[in-house]
mmCIF file of C-alpha atoms and ligand atoms in Angstrom:
data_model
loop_
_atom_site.group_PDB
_atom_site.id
_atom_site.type_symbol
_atom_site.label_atom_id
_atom_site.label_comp_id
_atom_site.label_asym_id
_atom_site.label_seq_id
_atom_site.Cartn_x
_atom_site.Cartn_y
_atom_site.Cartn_z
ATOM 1 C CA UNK W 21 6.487 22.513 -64.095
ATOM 2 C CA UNK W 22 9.362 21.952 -66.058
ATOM 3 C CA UNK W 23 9.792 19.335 -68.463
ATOM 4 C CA UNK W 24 10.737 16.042 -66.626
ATOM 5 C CA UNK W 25 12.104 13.143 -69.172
ATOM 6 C CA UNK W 26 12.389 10.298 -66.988
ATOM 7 C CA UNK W 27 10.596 7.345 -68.535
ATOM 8 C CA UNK W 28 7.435 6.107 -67.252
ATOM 9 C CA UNK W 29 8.645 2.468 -67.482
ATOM 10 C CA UNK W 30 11.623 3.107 -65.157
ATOM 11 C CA UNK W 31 11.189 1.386 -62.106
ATOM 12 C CA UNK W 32 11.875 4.409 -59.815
ATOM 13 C CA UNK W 33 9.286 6.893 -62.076
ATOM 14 C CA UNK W 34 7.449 8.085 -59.627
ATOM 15 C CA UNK W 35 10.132 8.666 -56.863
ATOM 16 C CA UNK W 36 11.470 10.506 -59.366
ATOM 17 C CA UNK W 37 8.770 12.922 -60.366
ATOM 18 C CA UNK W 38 8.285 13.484 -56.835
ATOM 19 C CA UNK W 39 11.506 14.825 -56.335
ATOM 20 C CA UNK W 40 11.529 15.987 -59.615
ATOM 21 C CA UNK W 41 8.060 18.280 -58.271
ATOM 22 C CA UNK W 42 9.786 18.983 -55.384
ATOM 23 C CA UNK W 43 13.022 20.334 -56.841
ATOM 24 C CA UNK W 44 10.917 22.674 -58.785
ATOM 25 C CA UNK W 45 8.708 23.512 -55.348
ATOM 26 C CA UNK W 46 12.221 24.722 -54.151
ATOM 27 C CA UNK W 47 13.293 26.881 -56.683
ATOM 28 C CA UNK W 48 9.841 28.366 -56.536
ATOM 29 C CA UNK W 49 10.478 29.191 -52.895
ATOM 30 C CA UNK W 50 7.642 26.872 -51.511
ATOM 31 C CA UNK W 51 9.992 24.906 -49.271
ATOM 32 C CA UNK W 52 11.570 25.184 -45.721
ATOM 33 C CA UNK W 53 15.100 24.279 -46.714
ATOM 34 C CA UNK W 54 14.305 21.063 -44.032
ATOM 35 C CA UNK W 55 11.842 19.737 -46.582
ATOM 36 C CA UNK W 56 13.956 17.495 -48.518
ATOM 37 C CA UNK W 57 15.096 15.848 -45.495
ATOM 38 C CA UNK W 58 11.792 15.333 -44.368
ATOM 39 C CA UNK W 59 10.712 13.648 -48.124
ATOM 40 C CA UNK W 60 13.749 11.598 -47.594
ATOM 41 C CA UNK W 61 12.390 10.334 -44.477
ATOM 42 C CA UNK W 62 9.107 9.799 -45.971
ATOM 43 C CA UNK W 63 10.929 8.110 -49.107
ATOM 44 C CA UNK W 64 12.618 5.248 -46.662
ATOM 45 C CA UNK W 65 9.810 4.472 -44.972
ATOM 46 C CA UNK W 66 7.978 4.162 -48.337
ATOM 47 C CA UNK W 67 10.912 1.757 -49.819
ATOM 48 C CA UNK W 68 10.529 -0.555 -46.144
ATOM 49 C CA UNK W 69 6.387 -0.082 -47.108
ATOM 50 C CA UNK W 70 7.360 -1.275 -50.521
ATOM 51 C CA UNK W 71 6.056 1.202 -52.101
ATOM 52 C CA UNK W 72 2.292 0.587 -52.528
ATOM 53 C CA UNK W 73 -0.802 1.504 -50.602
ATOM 54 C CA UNK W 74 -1.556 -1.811 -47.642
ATOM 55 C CA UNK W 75 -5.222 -2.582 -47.150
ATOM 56 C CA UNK W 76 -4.597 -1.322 -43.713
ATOM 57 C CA UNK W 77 -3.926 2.326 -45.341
ATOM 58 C CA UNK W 78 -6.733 1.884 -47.619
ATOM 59 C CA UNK W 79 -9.141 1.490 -44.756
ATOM 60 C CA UNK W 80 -7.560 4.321 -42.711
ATOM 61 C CA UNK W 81 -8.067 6.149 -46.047
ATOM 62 C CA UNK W 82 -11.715 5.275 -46.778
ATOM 63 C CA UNK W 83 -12.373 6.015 -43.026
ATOM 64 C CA UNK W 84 -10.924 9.316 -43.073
ATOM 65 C CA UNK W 85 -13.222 10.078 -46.147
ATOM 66 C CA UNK W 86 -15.681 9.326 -44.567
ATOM 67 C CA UNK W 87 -15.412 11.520 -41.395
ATOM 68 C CA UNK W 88 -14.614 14.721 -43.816
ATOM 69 C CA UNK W 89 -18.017 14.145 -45.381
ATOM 70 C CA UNK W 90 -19.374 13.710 -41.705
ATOM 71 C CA UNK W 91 -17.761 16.733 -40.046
ATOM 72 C CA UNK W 92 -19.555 20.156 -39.386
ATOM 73 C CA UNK W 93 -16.663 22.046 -40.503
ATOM 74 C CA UNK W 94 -13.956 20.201 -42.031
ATOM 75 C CA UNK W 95 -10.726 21.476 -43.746
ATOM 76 C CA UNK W 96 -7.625 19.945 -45.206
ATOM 77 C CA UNK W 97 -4.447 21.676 -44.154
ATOM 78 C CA UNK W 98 -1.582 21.810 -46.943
ATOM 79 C CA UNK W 99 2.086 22.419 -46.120
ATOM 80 C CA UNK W 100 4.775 23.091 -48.408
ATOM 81 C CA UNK W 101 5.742 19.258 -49.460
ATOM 82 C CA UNK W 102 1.936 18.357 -49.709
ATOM 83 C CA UNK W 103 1.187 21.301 -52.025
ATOM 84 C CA UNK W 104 3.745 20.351 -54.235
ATOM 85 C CA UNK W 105 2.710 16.751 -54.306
ATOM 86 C CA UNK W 106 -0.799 16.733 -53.924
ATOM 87 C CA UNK W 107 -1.953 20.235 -54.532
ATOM 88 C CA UNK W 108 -3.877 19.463 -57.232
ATOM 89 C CA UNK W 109 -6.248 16.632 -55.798
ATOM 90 C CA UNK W 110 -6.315 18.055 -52.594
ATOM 91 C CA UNK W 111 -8.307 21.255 -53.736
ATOM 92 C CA UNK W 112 -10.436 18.886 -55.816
ATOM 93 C CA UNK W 113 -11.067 17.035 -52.993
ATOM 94 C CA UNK W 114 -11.813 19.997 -50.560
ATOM 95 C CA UNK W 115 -13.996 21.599 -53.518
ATOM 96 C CA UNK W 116 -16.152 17.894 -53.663
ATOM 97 C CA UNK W 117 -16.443 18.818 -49.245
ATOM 98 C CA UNK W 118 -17.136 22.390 -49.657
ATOM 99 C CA UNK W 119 -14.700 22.755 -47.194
ATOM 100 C CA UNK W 120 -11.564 25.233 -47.243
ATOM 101 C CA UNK W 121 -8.130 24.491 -47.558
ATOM 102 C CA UNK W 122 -5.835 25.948 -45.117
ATOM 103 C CA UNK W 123 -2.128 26.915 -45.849
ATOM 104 C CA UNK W 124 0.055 26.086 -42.944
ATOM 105 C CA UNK W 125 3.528 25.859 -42.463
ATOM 106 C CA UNK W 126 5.671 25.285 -39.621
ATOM 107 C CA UNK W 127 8.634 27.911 -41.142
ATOM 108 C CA UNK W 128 6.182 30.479 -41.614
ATOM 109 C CA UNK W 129 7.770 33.499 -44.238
ATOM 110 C CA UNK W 130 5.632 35.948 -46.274
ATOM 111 C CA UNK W 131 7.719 34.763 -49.288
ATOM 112 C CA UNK W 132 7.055 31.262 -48.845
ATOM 113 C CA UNK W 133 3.424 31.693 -48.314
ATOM 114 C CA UNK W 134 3.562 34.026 -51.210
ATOM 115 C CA UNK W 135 4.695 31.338 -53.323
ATOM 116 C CA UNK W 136 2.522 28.359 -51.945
ATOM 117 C CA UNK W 137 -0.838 30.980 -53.234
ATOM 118 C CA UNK W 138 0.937 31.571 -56.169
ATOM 119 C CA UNK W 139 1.253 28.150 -57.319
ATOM 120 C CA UNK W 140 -2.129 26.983 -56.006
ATOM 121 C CA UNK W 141 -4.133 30.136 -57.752
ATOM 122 C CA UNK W 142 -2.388 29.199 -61.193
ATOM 123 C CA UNK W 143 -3.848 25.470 -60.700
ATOM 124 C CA UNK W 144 -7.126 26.458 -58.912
ATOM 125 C CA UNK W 145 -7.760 28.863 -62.338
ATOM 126 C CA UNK W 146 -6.477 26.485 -64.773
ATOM 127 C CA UNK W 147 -8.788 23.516 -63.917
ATOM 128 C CA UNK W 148 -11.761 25.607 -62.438
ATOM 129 C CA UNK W 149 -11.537 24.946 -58.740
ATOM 130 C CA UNK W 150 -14.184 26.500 -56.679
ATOM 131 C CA UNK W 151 -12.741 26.311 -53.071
ATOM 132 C CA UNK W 152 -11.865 28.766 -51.000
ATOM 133 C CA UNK W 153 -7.816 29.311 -49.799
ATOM 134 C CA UNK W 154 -7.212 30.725 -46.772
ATOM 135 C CA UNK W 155 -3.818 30.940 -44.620
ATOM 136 C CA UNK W 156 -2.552 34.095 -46.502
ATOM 137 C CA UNK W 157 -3.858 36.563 -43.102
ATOM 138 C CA UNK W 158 -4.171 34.445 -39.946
ATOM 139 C CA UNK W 159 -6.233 35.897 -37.309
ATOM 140 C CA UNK W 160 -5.748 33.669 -34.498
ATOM 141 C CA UNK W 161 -3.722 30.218 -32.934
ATOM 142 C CA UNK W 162 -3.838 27.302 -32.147
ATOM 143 C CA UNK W 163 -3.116 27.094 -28.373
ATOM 144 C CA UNK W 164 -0.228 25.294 -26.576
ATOM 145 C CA UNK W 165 2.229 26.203 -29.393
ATOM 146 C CA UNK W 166 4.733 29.192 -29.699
ATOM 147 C CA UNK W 167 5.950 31.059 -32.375
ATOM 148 C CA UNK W 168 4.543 31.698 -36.286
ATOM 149 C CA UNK W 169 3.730 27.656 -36.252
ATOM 150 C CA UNK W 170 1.010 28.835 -33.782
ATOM 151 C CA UNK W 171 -0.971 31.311 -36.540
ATOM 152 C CA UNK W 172 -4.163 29.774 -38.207
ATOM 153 C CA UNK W 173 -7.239 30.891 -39.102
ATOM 154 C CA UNK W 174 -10.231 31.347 -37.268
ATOM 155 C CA UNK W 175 -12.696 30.194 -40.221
ATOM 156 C CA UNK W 176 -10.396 27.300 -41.101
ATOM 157 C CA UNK W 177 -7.807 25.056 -39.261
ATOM 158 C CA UNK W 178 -9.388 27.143 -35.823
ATOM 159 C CA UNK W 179 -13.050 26.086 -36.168
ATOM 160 C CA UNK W 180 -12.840 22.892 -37.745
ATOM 161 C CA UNK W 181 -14.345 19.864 -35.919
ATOM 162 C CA UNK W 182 -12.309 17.144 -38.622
ATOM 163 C CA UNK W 183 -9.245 18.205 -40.104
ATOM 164 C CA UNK W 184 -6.763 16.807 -42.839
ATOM 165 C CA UNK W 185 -2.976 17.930 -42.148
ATOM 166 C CA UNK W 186 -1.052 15.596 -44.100
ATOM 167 C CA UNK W 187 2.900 15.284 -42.989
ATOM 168 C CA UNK W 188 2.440 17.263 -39.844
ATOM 169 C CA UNK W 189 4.642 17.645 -36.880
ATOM 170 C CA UNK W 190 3.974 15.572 -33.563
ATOM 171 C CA UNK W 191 4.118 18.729 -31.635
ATOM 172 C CA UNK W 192 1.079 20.616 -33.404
ATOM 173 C CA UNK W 193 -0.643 16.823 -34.469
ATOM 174 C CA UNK W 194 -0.683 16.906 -30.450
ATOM 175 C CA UNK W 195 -1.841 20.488 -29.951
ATOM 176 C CA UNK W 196 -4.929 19.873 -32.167
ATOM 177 C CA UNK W 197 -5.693 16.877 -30.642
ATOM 178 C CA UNK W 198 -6.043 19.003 -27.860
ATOM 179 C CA UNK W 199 -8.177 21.144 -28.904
ATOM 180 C CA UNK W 200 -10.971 18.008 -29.216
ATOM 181 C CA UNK W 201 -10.899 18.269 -33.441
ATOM 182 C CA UNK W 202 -10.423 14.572 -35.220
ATOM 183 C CA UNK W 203 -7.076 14.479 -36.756
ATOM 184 C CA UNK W 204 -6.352 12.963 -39.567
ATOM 185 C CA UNK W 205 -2.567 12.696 -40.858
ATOM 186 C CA UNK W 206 -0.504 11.284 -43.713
ATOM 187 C CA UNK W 207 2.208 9.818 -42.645
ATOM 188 C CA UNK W 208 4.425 6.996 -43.713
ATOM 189 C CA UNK W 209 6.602 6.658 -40.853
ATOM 190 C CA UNK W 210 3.988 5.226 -38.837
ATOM 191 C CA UNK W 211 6.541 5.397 -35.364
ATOM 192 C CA UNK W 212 6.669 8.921 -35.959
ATOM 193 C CA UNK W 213 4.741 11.086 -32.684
ATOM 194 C CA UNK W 214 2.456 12.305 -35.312
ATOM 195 C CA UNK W 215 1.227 9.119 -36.332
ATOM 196 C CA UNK W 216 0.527 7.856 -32.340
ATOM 197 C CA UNK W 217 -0.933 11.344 -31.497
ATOM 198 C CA UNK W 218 -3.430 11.092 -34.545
ATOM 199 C CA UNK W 219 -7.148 10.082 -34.955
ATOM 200 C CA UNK W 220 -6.714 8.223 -38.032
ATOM 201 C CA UNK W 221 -3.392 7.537 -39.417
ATOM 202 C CA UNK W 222 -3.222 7.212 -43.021
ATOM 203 C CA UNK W 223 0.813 5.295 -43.121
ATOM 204 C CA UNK W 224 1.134 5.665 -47.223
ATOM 205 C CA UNK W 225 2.548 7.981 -49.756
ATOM 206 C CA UNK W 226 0.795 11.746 -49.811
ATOM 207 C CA UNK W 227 0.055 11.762 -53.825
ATOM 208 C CA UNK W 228 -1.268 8.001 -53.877
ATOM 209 C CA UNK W 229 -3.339 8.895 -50.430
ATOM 210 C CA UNK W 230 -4.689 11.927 -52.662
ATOM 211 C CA UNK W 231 -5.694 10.557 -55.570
ATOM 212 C CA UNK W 232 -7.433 7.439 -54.104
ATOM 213 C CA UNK W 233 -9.326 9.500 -51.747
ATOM 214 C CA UNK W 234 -10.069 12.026 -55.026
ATOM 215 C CA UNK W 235 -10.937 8.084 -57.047
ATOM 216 C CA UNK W 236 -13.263 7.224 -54.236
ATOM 217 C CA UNK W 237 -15.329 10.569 -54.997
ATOM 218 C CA UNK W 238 -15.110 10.389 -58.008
ATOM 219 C CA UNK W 239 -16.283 6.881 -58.931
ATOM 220 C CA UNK W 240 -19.278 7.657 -56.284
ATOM 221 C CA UNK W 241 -17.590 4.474 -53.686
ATOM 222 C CA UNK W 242 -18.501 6.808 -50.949
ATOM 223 C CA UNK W 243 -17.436 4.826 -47.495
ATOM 224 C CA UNK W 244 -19.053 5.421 -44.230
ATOM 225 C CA UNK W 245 -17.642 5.807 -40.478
ATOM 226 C CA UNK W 246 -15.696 2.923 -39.374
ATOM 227 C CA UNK W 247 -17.093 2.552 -35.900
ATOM 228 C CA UNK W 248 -14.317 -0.192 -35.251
ATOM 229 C CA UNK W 249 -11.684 1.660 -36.504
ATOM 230 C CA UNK W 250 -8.741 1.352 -33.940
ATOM 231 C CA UNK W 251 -5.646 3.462 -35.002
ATOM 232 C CA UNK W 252 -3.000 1.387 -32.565
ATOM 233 C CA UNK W 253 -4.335 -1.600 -34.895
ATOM 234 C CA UNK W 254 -3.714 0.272 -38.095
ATOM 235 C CA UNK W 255 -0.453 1.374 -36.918
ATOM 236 C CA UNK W 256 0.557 -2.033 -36.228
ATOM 237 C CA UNK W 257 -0.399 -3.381 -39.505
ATOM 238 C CA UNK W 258 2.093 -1.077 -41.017
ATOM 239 C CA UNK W 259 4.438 -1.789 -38.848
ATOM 240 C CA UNK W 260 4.367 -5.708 -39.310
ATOM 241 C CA UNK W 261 4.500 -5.349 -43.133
ATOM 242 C CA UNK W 262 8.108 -3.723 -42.480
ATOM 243 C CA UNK W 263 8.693 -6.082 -40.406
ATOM 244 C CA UNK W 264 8.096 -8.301 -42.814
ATOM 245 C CA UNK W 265 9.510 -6.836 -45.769
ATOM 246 C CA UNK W 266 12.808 -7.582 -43.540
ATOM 247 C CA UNK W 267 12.680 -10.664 -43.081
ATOM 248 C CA UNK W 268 11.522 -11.533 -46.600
ATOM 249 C CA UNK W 269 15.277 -10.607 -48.058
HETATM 250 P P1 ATP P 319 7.178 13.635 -35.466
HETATM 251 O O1 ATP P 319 7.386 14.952 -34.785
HETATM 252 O O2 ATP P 319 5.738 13.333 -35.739
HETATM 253 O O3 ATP P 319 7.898 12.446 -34.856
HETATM 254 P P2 ATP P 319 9.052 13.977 -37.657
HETATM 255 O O4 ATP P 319 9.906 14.972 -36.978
HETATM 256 O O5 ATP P 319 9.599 12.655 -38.027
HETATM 257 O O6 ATP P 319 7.668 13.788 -36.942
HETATM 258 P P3 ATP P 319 8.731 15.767 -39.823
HETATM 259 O O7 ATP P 319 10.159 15.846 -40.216
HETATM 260 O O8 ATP P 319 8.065 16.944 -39.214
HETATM 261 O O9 ATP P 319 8.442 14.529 -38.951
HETATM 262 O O10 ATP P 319 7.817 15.330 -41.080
HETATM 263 C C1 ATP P 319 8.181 14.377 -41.950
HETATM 264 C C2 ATP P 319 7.285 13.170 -41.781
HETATM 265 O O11 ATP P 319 6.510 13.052 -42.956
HETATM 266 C C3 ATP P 319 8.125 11.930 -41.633
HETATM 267 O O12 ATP P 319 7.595 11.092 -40.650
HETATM 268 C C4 ATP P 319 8.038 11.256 -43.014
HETATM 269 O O13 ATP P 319 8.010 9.848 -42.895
HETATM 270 C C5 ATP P 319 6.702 11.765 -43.544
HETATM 271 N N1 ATP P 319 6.715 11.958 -45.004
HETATM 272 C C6 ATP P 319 7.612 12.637 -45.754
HETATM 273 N N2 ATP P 319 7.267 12.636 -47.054
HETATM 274 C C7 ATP P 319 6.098 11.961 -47.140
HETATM 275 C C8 ATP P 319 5.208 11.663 -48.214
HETATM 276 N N3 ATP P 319 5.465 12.044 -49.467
HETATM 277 N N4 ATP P 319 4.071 10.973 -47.927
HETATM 278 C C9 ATP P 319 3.785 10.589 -46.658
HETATM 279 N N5 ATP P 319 4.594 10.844 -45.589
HETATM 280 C C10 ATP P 319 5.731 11.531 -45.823
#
């Protein structure tokens, strides 16, 4: 990455690294050109969340956890915002599961996927990753959906039983619903169809989702299933903590 010399006392750091990672992710050719808008979305949300993970997102993140470690055949699906935020702890985290990680992208173009292996390779080498990439050479899709958003593969995103696809759409969060897999998303708008279709709803920030999961490994606090988990109750959570981030002005 290039250098970034924002200081780490401003009060808007780490919006601006993001979009300082992301601007780089662009000129890489790792984005749709949509992608900003989409962060920017994700960035108002965050601002109305006020900007730090809720207990109610730390459950739904413990909870996911612990249904990756539980599932048969997990894998953790990476688009192009998500690779460029989160790359890094992602693979770590898929590499801790033994589970693949799955590039998928809804504006599917050999020179974006191109770019998206590219970048992950050169971090997967330089801290010694042992997990397994797939997405470059899909061999089959996910059905109910048309066009290249369709294409997965039949060892990863296919066959899984749990499956991590931070920031998806509602359409394909719906279409692997579908398909009887437990869907986990990222998402911080939690009104968004995405977040209502979902199994678990994580409603935080990607990179701080990432590394707490990757800090729950790490430090061995290893949750188990949430057998009370109810995702209309986590959604609601979020959304009262807007609502009361309103009427706190
Ligand atoms: P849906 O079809 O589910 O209603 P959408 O059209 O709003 O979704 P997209 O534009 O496909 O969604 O994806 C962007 C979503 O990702 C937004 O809901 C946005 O809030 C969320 N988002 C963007 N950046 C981040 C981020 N860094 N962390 C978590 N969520 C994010």
């Amino acid at each position: 990455m290039s250098s970034f010399s924002a200081d780490p006392s401003h009060p808007r750091y780490q919006s601006l690294l993001s979009r300082h990672r992301l601007e780089q992710a662009a000129k890489q050719g790792m984005l749709a050109d949509s992608a900003l808008i989409a962060h920017g979305r994700g960035e108002a949300y965050d601002y109305l969340i006020g900007e730090k993970t809720s207990p109610n997102a730390l459950e739904a993140t413990k909870n996911a956890l612990a249904h990756l470690m539980a599932g048969k055949n997990p894998v953790i699906s990476l688009n192009g915002n998500t690779t460029a935020l989160a790359g890094y702890e992602l693979m770590k985290i898929a590499e801790y599961l033994q589970c693949p990680i799955e590039v998928n992208i809804f504006y599917r173009t050999e020179q974006r996927i191109n770019a998206l292996f590219g970048y992950l390779d050169e971090i997967k080498q330089e801290h010694d990753i042992n997990v397994n990439i797939l997405g470059k050479n899909p061999d089959t899709k996910i059905p109910g959906l048309k066009g290249p958003r369709a294409k997965c593969c039949d060892e990863g995103i296919y066959s899984s039983d749990v499956i991590l696809v931070p920031l998806e759409d509602g359409d394909r969060c719906e279409a692997l619903v579908a398909m009887g897999k437990t869907v986990i998303v990222v998402d911080l708008n939690p009104l968004s169809r995405s977040a209502k279709m979902a199994s678990i709803t994580i409603v935080d920030e990607i990179s701080r989702v990432a590394k707490s999961m990757l800090n729950l490994i790490e430090t061995n606090d290893l949750p188990v299933i949430e057998i009370e988990f109810n995702n209309n109750k986590n959604l609601q959570a979020s959304v009262n903590i807007i609502a009361g981030n309103y009427r706190s002005v």
